[in-house]
Coordinates of N, CA and C in Angstrom, one line a residue:
X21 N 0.8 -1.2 0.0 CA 0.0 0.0 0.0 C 0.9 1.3 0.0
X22 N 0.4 2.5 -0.3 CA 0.9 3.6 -0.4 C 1.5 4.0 1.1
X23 N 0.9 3.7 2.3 CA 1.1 4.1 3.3 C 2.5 3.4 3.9
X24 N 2.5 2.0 3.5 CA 3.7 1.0 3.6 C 4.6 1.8 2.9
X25 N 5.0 1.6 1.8 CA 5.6 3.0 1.2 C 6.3 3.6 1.9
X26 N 5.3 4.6 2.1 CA 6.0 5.7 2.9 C 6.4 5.2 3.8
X27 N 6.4 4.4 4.8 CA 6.7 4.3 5.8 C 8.2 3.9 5.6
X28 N 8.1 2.9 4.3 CA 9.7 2.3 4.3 C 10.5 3.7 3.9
X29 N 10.2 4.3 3.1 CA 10.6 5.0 2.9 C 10.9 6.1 3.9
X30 N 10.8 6.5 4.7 CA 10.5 7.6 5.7 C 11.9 6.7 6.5
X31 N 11.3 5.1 6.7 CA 12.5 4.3 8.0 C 14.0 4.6 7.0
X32 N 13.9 4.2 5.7 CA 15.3 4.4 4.9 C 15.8 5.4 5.6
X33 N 15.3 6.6 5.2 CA 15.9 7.9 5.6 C 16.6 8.4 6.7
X34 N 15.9 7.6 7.7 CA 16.1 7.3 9.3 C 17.6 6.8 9.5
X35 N 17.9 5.3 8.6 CA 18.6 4.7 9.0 C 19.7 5.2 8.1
X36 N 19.6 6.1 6.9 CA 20.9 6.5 6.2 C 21.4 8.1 7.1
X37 N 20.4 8.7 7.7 CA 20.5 9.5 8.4 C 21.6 9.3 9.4
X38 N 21.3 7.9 10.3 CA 22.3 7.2 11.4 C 23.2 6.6 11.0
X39 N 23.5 6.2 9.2 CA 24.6 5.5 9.0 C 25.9 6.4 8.8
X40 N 25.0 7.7 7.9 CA 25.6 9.0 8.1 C 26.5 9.5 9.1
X41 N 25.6 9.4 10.2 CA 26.2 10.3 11.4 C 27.2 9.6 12.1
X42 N 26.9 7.9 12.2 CA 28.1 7.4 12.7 C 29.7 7.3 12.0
X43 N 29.3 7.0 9.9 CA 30.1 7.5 9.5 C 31.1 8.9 10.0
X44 N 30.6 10.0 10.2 CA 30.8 11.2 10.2 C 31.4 11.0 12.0
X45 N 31.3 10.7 12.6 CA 31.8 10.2 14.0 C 32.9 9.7 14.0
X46 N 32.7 8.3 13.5 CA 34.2 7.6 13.0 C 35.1 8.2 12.5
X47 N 35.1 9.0 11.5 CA 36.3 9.9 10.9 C 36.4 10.7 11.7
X48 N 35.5 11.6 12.3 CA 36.4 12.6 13.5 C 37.0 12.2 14.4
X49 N 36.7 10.9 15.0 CA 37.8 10.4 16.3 C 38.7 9.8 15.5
X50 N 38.6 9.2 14.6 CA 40.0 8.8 13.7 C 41.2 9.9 13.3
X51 N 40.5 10.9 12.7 CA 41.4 12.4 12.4 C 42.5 12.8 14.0
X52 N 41.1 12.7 15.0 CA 41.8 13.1 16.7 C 43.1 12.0 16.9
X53 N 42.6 10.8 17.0 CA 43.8 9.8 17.2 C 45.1 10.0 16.2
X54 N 44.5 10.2 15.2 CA 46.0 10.2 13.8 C 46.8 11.6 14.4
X55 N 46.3 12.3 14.1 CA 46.7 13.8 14.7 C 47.9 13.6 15.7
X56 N 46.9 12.7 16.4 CA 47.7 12.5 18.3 C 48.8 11.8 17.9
X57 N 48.8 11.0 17.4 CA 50.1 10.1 16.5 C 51.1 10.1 15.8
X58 N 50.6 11.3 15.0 CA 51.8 11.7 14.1 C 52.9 12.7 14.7
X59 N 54.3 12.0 14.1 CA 55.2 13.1 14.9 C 55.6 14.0 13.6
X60 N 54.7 15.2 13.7 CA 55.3 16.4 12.5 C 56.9 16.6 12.8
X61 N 57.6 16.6 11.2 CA 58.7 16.7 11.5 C 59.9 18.4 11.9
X62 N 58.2 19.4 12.0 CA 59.1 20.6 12.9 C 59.1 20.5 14.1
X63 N 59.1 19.5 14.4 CA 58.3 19.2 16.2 C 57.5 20.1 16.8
X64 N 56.4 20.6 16.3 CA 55.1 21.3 17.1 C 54.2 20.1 16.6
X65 N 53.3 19.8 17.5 CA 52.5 18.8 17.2 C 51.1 19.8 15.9
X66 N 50.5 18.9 15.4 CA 49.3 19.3 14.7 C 48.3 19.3 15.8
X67 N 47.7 20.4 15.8 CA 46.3 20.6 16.1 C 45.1 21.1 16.0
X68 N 44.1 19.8 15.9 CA 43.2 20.5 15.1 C 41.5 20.0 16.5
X69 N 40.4 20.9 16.1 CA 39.4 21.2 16.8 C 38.4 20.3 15.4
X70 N 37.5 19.9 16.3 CA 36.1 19.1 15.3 C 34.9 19.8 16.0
X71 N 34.1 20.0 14.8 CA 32.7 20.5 15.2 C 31.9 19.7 15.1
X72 N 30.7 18.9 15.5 CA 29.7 18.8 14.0 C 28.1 18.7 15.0
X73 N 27.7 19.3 13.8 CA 26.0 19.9 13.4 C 25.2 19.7 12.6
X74 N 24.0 18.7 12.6 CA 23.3 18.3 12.0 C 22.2 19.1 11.5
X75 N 21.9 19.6 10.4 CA 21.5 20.4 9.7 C 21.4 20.7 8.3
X76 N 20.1 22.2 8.5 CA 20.0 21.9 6.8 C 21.0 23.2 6.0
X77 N 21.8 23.0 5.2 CA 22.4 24.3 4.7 C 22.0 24.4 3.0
X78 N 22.5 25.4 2.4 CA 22.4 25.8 1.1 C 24.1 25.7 0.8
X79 N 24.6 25.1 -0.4 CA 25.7 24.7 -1.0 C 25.9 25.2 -2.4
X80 N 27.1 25.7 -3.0 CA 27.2 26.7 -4.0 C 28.6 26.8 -4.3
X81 N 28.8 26.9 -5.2 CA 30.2 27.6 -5.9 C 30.3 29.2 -5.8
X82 N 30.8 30.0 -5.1 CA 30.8 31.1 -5.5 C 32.0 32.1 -6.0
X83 N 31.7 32.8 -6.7 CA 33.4 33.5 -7.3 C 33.5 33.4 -9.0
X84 N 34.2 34.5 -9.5 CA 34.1 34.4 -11.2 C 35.8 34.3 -11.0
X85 N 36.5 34.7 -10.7 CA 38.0 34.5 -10.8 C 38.1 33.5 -10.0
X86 N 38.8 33.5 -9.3 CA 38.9 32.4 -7.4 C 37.4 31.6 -7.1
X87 N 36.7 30.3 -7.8 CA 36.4 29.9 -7.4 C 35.7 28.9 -5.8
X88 N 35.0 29.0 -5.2 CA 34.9 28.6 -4.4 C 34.0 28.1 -3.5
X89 N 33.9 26.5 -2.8 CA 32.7 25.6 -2.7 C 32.2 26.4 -1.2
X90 N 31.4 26.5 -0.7 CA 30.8 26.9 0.5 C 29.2 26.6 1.0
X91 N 29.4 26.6 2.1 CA 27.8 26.3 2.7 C 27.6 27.6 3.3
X92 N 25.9 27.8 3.7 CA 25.8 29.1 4.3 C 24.3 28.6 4.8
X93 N 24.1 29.0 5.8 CA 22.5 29.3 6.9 C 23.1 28.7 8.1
X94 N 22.2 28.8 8.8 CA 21.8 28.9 10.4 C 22.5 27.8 10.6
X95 N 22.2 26.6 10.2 CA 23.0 25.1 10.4 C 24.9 25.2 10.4
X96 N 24.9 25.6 9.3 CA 26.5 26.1 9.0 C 27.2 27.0 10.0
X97 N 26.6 27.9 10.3 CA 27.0 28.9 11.4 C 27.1 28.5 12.6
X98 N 25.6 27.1 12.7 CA 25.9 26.8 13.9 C 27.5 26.0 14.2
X99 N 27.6 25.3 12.9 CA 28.3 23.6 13.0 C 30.0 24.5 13.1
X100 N 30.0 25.8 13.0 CA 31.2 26.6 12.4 C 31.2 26.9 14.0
X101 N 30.6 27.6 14.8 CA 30.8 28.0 16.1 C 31.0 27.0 17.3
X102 N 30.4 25.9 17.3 CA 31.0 24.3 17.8 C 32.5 24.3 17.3
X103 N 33.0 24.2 16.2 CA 33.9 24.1 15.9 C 35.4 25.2 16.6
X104 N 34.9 26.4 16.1 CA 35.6 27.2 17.0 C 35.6 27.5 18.3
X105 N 34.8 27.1 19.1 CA 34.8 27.7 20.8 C 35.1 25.9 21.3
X106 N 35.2 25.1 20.1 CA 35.9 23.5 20.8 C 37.2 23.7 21.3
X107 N 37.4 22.4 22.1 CA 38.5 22.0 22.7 C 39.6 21.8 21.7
X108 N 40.9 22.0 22.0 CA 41.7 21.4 20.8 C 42.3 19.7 21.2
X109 N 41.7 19.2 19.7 CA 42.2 17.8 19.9 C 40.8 16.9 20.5
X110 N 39.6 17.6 20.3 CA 38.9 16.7 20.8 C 37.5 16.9 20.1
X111 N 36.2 16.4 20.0 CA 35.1 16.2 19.0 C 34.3 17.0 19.9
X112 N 33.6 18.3 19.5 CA 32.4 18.8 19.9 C 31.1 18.5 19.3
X113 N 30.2 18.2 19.5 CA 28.8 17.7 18.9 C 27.6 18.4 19.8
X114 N 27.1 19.0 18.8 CA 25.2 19.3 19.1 C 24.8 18.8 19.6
X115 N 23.7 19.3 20.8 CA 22.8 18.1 21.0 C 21.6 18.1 19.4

């Protein structure tokens, strides 16, 4: 029926939503650990801050000389400010 349907449809969404996010989990504590690992060879260690924010943004090329890929709205700004007021060397996440 149409309603089955949707429903599978609606559960897909759900579960690629979650495969997503864990995806996107796993590479940031992996980035943190590698980081933590590598010995750069000017001896200052690399450090880097993770943000992440689940949300909806608008995505674009912008620029006629200097091309350039970017997101922009409320989502982006938020996932951008997690990012910068984070800890260094460790994963900040939204509720």
């Amino acid at each position: 029926s149409a309603m089955r349907d949707r429903e599978q449809r609606s559960q897909t969404g759900v579960n690629r939503a979650q495969r997503d996010l864990h995806a996107m989990l796993h590479m940031a504590f992996d980035m943190v650990r590698t980081l933590a690992e590598y010995k750069a060879p000017h001896k200052e260690p690399l450090r880097m801050r993770i943000g992440i924010h689940y949300g909806n943004v608008t995505a674009g090329v912008i620029g006629t000389k200097k091309l350039r890929y970017d997101i922009f709205g409320t989502d982006a700004l938020m996932g951008n400010a997690i990012e910068s007021n984070g800890v260094i060397g460790s994963v900040c996440i939204s509720e």
